[in-house]
Short mmCIF file of C-alpha atoms and ligand atoms in Angstrom, two decimals:
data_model
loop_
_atom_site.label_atom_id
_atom_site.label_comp_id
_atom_site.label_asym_id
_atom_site.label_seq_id
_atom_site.Cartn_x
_atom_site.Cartn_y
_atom_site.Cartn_z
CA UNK M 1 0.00 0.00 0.00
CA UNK M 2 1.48 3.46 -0.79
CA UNK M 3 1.24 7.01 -0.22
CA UNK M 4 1.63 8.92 2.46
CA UNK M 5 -1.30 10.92 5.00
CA UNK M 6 -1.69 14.32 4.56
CA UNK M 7 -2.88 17.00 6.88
CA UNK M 8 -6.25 18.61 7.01
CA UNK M 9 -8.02 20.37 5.62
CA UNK M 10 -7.44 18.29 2.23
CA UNK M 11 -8.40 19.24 -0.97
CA UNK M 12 -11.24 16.93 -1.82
CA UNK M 13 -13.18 16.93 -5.42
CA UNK M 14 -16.57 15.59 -5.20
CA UNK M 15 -17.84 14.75 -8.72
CA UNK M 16 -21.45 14.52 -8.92
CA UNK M 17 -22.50 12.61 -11.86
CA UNK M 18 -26.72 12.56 -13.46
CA UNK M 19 -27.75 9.83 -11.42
CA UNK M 20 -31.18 9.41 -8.98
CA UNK M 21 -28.47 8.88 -6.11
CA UNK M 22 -27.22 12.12 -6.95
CA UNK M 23 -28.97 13.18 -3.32
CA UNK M 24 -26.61 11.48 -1.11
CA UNK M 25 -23.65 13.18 -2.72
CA UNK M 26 -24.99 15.90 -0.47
CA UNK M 27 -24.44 14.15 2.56
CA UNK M 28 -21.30 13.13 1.67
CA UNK M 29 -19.77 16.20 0.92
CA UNK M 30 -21.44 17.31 4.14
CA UNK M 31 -19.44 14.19 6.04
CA UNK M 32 -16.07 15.03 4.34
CA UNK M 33 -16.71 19.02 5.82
CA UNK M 34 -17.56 17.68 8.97
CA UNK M 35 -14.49 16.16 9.35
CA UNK M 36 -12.39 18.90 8.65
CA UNK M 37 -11.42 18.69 4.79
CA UNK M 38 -12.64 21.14 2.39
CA UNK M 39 -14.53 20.05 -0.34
CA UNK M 40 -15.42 21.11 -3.80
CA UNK M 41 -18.52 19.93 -5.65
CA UNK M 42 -17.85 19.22 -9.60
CA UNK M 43 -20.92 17.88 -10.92
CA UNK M 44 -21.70 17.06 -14.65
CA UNK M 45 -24.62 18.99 -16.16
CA UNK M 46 -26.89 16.31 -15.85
CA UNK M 47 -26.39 16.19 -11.85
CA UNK M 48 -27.80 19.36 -11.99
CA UNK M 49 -30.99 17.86 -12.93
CA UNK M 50 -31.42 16.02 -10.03
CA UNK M 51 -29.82 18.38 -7.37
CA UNK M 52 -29.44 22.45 -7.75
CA UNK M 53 -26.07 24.19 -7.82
CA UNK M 54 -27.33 25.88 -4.58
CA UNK M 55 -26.97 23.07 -2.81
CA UNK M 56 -23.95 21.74 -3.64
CA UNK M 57 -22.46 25.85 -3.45
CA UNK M 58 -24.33 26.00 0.12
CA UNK M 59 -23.02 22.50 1.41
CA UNK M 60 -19.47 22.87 0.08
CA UNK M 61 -18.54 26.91 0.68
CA UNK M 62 -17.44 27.04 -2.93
CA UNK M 63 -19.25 27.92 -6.30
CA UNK M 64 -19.94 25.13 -8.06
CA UNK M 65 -19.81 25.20 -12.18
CA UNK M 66 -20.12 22.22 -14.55
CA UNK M 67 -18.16 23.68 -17.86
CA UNK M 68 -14.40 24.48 -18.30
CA UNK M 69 -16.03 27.64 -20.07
CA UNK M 70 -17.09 29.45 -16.49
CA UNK M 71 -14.34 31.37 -14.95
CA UNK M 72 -12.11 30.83 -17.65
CA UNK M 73 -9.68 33.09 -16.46
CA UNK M 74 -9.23 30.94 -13.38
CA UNK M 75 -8.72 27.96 -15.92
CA UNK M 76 -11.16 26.08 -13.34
CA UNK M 77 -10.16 22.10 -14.81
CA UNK M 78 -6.35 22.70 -14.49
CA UNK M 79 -6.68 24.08 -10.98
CA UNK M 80 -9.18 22.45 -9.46
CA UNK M 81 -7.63 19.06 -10.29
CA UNK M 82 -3.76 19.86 -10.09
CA UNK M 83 -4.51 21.42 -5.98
CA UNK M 84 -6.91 18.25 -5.41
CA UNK M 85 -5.78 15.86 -3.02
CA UNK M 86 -8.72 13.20 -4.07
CA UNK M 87 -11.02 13.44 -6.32
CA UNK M 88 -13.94 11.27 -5.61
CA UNK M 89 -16.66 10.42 -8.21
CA UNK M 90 -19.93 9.71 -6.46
CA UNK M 91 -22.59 8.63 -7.64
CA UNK M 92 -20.60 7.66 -11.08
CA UNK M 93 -23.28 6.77 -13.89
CA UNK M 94 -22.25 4.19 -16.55
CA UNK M 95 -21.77 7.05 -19.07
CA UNK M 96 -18.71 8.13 -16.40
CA UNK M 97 -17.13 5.43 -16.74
CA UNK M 98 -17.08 5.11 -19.84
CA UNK M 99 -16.11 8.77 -20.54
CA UNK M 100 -13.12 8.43 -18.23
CA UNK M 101 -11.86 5.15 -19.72
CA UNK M 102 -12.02 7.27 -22.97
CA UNK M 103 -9.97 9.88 -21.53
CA UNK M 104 -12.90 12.20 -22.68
CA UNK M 105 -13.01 15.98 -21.26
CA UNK M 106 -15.90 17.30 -22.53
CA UNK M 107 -17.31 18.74 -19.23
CA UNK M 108 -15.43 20.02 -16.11
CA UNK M 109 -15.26 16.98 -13.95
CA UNK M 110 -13.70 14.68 -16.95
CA UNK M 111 -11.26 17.60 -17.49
CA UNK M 112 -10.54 17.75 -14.02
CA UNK M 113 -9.75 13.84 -13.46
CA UNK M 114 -7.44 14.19 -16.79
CA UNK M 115 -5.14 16.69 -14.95
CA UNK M 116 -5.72 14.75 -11.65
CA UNK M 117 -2.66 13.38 -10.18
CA UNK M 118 -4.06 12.31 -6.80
CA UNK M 119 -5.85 9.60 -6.09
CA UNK M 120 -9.45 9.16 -8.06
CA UNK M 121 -12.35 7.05 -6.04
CA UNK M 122 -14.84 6.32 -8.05
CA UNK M 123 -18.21 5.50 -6.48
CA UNK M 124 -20.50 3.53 -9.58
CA UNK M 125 -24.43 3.62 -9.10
CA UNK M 126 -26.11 2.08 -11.73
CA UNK M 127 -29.09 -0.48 -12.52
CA UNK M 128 -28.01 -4.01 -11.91
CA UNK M 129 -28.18 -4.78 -15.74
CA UNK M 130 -25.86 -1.87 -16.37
CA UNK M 131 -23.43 -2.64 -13.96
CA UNK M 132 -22.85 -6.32 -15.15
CA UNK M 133 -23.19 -5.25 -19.03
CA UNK M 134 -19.68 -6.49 -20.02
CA UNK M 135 -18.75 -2.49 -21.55
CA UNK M 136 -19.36 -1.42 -17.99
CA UNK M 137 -17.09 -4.72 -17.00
CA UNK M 138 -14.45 -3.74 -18.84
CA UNK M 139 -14.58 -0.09 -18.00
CA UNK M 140 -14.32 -0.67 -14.32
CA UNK M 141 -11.52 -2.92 -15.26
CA UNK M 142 -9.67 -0.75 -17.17
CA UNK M 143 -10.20 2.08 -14.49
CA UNK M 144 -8.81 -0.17 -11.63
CA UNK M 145 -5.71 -1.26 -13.98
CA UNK M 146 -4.75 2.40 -14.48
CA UNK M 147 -4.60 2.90 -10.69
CA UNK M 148 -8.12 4.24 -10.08
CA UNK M 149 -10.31 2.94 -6.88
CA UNK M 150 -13.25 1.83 -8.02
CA UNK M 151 -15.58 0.91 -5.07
CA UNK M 152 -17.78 -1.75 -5.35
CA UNK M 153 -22.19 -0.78 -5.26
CA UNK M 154 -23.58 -2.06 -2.86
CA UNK M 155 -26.60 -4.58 -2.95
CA UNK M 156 -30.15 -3.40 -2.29
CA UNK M 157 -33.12 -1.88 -3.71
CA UNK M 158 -32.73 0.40 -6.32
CA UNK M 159 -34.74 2.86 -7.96
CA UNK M 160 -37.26 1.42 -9.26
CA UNK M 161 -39.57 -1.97 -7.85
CA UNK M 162 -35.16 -4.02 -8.73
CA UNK M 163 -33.09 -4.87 -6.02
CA UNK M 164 -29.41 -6.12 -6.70
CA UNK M 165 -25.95 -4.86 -6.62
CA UNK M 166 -25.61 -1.25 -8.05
CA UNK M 167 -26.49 0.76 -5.35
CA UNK M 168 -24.68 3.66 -4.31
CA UNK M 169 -22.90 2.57 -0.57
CA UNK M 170 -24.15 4.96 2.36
CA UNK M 171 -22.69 8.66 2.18
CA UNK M 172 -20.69 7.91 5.69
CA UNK M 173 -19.24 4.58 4.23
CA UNK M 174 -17.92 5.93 1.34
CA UNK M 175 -16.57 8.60 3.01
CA UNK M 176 -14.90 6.38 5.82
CA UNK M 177 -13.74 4.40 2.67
CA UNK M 178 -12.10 7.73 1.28
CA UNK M 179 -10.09 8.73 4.53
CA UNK M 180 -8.95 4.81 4.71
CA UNK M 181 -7.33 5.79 1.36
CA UNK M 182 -6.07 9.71 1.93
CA UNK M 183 -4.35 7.56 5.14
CA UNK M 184 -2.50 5.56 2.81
CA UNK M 185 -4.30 2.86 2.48
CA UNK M 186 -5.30 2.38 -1.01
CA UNK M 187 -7.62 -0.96 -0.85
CA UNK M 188 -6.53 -2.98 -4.18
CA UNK M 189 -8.72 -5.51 -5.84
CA UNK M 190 -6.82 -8.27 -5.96
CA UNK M 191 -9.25 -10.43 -3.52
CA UNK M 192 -11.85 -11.63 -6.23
CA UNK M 193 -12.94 -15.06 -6.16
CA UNK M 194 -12.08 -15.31 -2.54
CA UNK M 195 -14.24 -16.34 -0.05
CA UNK M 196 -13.70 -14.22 3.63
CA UNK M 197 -15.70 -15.28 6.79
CA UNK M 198 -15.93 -12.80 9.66
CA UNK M 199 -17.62 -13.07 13.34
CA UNK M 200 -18.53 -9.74 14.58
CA UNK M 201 -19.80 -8.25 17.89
CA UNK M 202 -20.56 -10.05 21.18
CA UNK M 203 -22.42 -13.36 21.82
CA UNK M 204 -25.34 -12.96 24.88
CA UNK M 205 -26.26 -16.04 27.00
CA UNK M 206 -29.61 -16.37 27.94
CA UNK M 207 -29.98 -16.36 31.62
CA UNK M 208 -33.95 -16.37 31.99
CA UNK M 209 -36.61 -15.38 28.98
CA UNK M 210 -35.68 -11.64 29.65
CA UNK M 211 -32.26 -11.39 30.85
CA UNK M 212 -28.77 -12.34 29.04
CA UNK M 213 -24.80 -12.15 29.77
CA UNK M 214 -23.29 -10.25 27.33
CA UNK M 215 -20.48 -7.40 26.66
CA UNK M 216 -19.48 -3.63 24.93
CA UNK M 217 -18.39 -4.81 21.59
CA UNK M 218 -20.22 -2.82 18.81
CA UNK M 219 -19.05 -5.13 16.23
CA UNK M 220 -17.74 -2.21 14.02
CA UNK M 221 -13.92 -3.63 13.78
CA UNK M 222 -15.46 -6.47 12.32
CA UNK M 223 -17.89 -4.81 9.96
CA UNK M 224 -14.56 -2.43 9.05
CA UNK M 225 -12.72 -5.57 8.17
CA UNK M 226 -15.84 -6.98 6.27
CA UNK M 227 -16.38 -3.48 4.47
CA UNK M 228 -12.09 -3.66 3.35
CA UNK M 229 -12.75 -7.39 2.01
CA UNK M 230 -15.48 -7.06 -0.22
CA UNK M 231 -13.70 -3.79 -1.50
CA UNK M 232 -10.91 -5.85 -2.43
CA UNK M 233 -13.20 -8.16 -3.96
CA UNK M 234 -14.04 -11.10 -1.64
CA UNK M 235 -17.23 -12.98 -1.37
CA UNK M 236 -17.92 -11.99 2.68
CA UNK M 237 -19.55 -13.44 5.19
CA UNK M 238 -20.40 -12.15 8.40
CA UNK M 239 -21.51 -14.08 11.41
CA UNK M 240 -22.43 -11.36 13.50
CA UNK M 241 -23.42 -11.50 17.34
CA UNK M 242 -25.26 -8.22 18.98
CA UNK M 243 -23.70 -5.18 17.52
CA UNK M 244 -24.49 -1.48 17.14
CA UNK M 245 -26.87 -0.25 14.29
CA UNK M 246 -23.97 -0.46 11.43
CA UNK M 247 -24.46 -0.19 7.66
CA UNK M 248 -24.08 -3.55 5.95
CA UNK M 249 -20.54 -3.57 4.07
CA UNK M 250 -21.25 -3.71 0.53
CA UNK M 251 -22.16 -7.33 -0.70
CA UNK M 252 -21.67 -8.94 2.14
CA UNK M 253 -23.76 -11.42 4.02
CA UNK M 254 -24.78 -11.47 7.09
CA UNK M 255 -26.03 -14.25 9.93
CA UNK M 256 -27.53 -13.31 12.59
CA UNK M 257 -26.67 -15.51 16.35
CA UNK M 258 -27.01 -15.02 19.59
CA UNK M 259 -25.19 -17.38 21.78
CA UNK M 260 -21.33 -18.76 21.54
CA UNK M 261 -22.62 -21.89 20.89
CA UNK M 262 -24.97 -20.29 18.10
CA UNK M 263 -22.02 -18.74 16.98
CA UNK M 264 -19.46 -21.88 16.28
CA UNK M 265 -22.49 -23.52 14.75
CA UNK M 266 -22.52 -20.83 12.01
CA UNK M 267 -18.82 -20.49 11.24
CA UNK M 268 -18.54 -23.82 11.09
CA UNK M 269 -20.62 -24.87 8.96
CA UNK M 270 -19.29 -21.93 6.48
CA UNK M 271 -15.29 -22.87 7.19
CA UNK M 272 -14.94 -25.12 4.68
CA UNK M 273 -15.28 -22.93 1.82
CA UNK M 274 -13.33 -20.31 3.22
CA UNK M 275 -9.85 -18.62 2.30
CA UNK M 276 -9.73 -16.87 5.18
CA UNK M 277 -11.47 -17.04 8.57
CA UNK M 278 -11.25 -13.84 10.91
CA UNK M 279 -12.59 -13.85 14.08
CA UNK M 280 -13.10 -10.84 15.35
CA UNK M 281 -16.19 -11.36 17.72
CA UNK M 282 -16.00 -10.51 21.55
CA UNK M 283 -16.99 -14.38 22.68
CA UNK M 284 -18.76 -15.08 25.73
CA UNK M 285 -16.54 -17.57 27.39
CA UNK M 286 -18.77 -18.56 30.04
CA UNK M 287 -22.65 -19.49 29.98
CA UNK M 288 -24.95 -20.21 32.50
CA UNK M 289 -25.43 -23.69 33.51
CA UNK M 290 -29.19 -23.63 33.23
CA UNK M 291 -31.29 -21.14 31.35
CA UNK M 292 -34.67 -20.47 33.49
CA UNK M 293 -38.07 -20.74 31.85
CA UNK M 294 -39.68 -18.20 33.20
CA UNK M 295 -38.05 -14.86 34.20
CA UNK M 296 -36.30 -14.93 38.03
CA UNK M 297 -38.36 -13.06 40.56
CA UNK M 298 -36.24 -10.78 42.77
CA UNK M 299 -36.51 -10.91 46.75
CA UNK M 300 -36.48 -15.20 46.52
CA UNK M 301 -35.18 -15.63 50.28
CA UNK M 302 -33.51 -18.90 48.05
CA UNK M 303 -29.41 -18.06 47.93
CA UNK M 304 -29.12 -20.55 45.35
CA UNK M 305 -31.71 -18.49 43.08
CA UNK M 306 -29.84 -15.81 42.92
CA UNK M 307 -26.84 -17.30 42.35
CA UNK M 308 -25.62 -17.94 38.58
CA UNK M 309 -23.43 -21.11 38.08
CA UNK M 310 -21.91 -21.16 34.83
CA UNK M 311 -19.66 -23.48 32.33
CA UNK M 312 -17.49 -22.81 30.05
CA UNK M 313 -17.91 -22.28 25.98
CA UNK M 314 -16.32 -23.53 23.61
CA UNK M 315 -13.27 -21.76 22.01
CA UNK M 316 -14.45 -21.24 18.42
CA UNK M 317 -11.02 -19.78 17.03
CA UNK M 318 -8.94 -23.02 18.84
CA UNK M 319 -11.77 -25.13 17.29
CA UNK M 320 -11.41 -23.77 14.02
CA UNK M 321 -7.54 -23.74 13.86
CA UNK M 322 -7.98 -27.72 14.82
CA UNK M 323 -10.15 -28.29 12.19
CA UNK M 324 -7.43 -26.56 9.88
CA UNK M 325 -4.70 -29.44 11.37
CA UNK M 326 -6.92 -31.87 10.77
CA UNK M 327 -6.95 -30.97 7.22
CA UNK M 328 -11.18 -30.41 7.31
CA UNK M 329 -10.41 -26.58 5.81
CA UNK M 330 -9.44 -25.92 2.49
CA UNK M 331 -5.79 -25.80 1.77
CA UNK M 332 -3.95 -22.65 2.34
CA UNK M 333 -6.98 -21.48 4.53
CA UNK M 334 -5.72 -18.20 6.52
CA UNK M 335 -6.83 -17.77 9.87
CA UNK M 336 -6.98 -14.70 12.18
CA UNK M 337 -7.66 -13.59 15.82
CA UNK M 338 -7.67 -11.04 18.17
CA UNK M 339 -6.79 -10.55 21.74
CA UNK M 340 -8.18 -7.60 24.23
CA UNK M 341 -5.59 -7.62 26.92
CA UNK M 342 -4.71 -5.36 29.64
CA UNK M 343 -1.01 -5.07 30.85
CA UNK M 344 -0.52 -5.91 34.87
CA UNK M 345 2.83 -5.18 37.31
CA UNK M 346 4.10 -8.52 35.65
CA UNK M 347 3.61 -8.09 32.20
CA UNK M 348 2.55 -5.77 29.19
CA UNK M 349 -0.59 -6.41 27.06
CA UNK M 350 1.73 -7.32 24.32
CA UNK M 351 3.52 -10.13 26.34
CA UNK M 352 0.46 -11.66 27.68
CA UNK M 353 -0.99 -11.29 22.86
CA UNK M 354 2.25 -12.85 22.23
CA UNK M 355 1.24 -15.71 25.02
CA UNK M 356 -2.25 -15.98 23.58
CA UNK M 357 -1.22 -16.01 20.00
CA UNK M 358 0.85 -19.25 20.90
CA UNK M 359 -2.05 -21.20 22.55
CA UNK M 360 -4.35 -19.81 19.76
CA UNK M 361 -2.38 -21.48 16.92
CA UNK M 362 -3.86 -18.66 14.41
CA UNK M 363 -1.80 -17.08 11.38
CA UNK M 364 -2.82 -13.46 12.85
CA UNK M 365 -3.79 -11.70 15.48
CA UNK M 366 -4.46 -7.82 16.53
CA UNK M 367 -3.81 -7.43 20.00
CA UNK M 368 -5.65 -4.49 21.36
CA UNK M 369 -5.22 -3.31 24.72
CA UNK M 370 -8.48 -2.55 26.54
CA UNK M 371 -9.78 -1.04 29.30
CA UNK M 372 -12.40 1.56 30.66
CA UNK M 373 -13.59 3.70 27.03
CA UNK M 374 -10.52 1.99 24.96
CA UNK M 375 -11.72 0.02 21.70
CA UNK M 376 -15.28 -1.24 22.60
CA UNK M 377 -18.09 0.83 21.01
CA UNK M 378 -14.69 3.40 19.42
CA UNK M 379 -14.72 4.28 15.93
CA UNK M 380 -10.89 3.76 16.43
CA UNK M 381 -8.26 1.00 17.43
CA UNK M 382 -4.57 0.35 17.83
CA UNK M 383 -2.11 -2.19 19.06
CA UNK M 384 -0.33 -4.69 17.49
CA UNK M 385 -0.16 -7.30 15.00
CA UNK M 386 0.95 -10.52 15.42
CA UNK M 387 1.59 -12.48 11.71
CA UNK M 388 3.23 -16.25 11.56
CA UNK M 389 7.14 -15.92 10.55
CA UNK M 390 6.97 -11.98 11.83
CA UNK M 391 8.22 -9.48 14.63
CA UNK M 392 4.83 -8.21 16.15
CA UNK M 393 4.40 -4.67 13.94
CA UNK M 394 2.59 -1.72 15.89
CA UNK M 395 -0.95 -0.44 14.51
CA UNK M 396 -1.06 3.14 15.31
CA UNK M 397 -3.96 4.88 16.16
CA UNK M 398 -6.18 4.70 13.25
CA UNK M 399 -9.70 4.48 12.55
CA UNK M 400 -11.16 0.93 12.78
CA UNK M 401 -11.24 0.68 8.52
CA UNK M 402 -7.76 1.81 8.66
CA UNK M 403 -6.58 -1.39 11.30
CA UNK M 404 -8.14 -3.61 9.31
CA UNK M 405 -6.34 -2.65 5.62
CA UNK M 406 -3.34 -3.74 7.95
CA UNK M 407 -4.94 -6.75 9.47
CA UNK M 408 -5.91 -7.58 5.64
CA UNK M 409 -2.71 -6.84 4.73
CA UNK M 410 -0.98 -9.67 6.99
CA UNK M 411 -3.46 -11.59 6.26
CA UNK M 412 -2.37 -11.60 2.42
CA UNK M 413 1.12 -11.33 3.77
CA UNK M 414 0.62 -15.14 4.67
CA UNK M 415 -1.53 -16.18 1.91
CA UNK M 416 1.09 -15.18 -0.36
CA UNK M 417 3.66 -17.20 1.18
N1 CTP I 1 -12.54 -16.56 21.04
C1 CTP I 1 -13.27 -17.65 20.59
N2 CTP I 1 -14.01 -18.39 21.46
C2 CTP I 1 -14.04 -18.08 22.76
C3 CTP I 1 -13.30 -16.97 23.25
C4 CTP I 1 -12.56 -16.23 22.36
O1 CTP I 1 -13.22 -17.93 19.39
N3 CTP I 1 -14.78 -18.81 23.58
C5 CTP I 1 -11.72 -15.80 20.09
C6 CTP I 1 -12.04 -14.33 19.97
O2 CTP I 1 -12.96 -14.09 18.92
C7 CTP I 1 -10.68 -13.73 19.65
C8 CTP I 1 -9.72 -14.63 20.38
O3 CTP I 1 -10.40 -15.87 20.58
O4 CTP I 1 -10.38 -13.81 18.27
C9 CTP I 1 -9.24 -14.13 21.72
O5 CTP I 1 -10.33 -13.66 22.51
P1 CTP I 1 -10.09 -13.06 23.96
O6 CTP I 1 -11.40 -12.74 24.57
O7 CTP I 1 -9.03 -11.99 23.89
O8 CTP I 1 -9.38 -14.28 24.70
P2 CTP I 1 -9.88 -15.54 25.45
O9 CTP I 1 -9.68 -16.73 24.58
O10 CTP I 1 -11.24 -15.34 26.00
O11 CTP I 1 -8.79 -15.64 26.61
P3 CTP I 1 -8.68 -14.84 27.99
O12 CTP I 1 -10.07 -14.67 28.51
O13 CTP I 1 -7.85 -15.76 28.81
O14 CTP I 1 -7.98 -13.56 27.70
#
């Protein structure tokens, strides 16, 4: 992965292109100001049809013009795209593409990508029939061989009565997706074909009808990791315990458990055909013994009522890497973990990963350090990863897309062996 971060405010070019999800360019470009960058709106004419100038001009702070013919004197497509630190098509239509792969610069934003330098995201939304029309095929490969992103739709309902893949992702994903990239992190596709299962959040135990152990985790690393996969171009899975309301990564599936037990049931049963298995959910490792019927009435003068006795889960990730020995995985089948440790007198949290990576027997793992409002339920993470073959490498501070490119990036580290 290259490039370097740069400091805000960037220069970001938001290319609106004449497309119903021409809307939710506004929230993006709102997003992107939100979070400090400064943002210019270059839509094509036929944006304009579905969204005034006004406003894009209100939302961004800057006029907004669609011709290279406005402001001439200013020479608008040679400044706007040499001072651009991204320029980010979104929606792109399949007349875009194709324009771009043509090298066409017969409105402002095509001009603008052609003196671009910096890196171009393109964001496709398009029916489903026009995004797997082999032109459009070709177009997005051609665009991704000459070193554009070009994010994947998502799948849903689109415009019409159709649902399928060719929607435009959510305004705040893309734009997490663009900030994973202005960090450095510029996702490749080279992932197609494979197949990428991921648990997510935390697993509850029932206690009574009502009442459940469970823990913080929002699930959101593991949804980040999902979201970097299928950019890449893997088939994803996600087996997801409780978690926060979180935007589905594009294309990926998702299955729904509750319990640890619920939760090895699912993975394995989808283990076998994967390439790589990440687990990334907070596990309950204890359950209670029995699970009432009816829900516990408080002030029971019976001790034993109120007291839970509980026995221990299974360890999905050891169970999985055993399966892998056992040669019941597909060959070359990557697997990752994580630890949440805390450091004590004795030892640091990265003595007692390195410990835990050992008895885990996985390929990776990101050792986190928690504690009180550290990782759970934080848009960001840091630690350190742990690879097969490697010295541990530090993950700095980063948003939780940004730790997993790196996790992703061990991951293919191994697979590539
Ligand atoms: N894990 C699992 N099954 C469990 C417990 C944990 O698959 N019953 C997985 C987690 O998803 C994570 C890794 O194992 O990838 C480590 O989880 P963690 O909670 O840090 O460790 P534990 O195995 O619970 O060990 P300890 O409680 O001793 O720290």
């Amino acid at each position: 992965m290259t490039s370097s971060a740069s400091a805000l405010p960037r220069k970001i070019v938001v290319g609106v292109a004449g497309g119903i999800a021409a809307y939710k360019a506004c929230h993006l470009v709102r997003d992107l100001k939100e979070h400090g960058d400064d943002v210019r709106v270059v839509p094509t004419p036929n944006a304009l049809q579905f969204v005034g100038a006004a406003t894009f001009e209100a939302l961004s702070g800057h006029p907004v013009s669609t011709t290279v013919f406005d402001a001439v004197d200013e020479v608008q497509h040679v400044n706007v795209g040499q001072h651009a630190d991204a320029v980010v098509i979104a929606p792109a239509t399949a007349d875009v593409l194709a324009r771009l792969v043509a090298g066409r610069a017969d409105d402002l934003l095509t001009a603008t990508v052609l003196v671009a330098t910096c890196p171009v995201i393109v964001v496709p939304a398009m029916h489903t029939e026009m995004w797997n029309n082999p032109a459009t095929r070709e177009n997005v490969a051609t665009l991704r061989r000459r070193g554009v992103t070009v994010m994947e739709p998502a799948h849903g309902r689109l415009t019409g009565k159709d649902s399928g893949p060719g929607r435009l992702p959510e305004p705040s994903q893309i734009a997490e997706f663009v900030r994973t990239e202005l960090a450095g992190y510029r996702t490749p596709f080279d992932w197609e074909g494979r197949r990428v299962l991921i648990s997510a959040g935390g697993t509850q135990e029932n206690v009574d009808p009502v009442r459940y152990i469970g823990n913080r985790s929002s699930g959101r690393q593991g949804y980040a990791l999902a979201e970097i996969a299928a950019q890449r171009g893997a088939r994803v899975t996600i087996v997801a315990g409780a978690t926060d309301v979180l935007e589905t990564p594009s294309g990926a599936e998702i299955v729904r458990v509750g319990s640890t037990r619920e939760m090895e049931a699912a993975m394995n049963e989808r283990a076998p055909e994967a390439d790589v298995i990440i687990m990334a959910a907070a596990v309950a490792d204890y359950r209670p013994a029995n699970v009432a019927d009816s829900k516990m009435k408080k002030g029971s003068a019976d001790e034993e009522l109120a007291t839970l006795h509980l026995v221990e889960n299974p360890d999905i990730l050891k169970g999985l890497v055993a399966r892998r020995d056992a040669g019941e995985l597909k060959d070359g089948v990557v697997i990752a973990g994580f630890a949440a440790e805390t450091g004590d007198a004795m030892h640091s949290a990265l003595d007692y990963a390195r410990a835990k990576f050992e008895r885990k027997g996985c390929d990776v793992l990101m050792a986190n350090e928690v504690g009180v409002g550290k990782v759970f339920g934080q848009t960001t993470n840091s630690g350190w990863i742990l690879r097969r073959g490697a010295e541990p490498t530090v993950v700095e501070l980063g948003s939780k897309q940004v730790v997993a490119a790196q996790i992703l990036d061990a991951v293919n580290a191994i697979a590539s062996e």
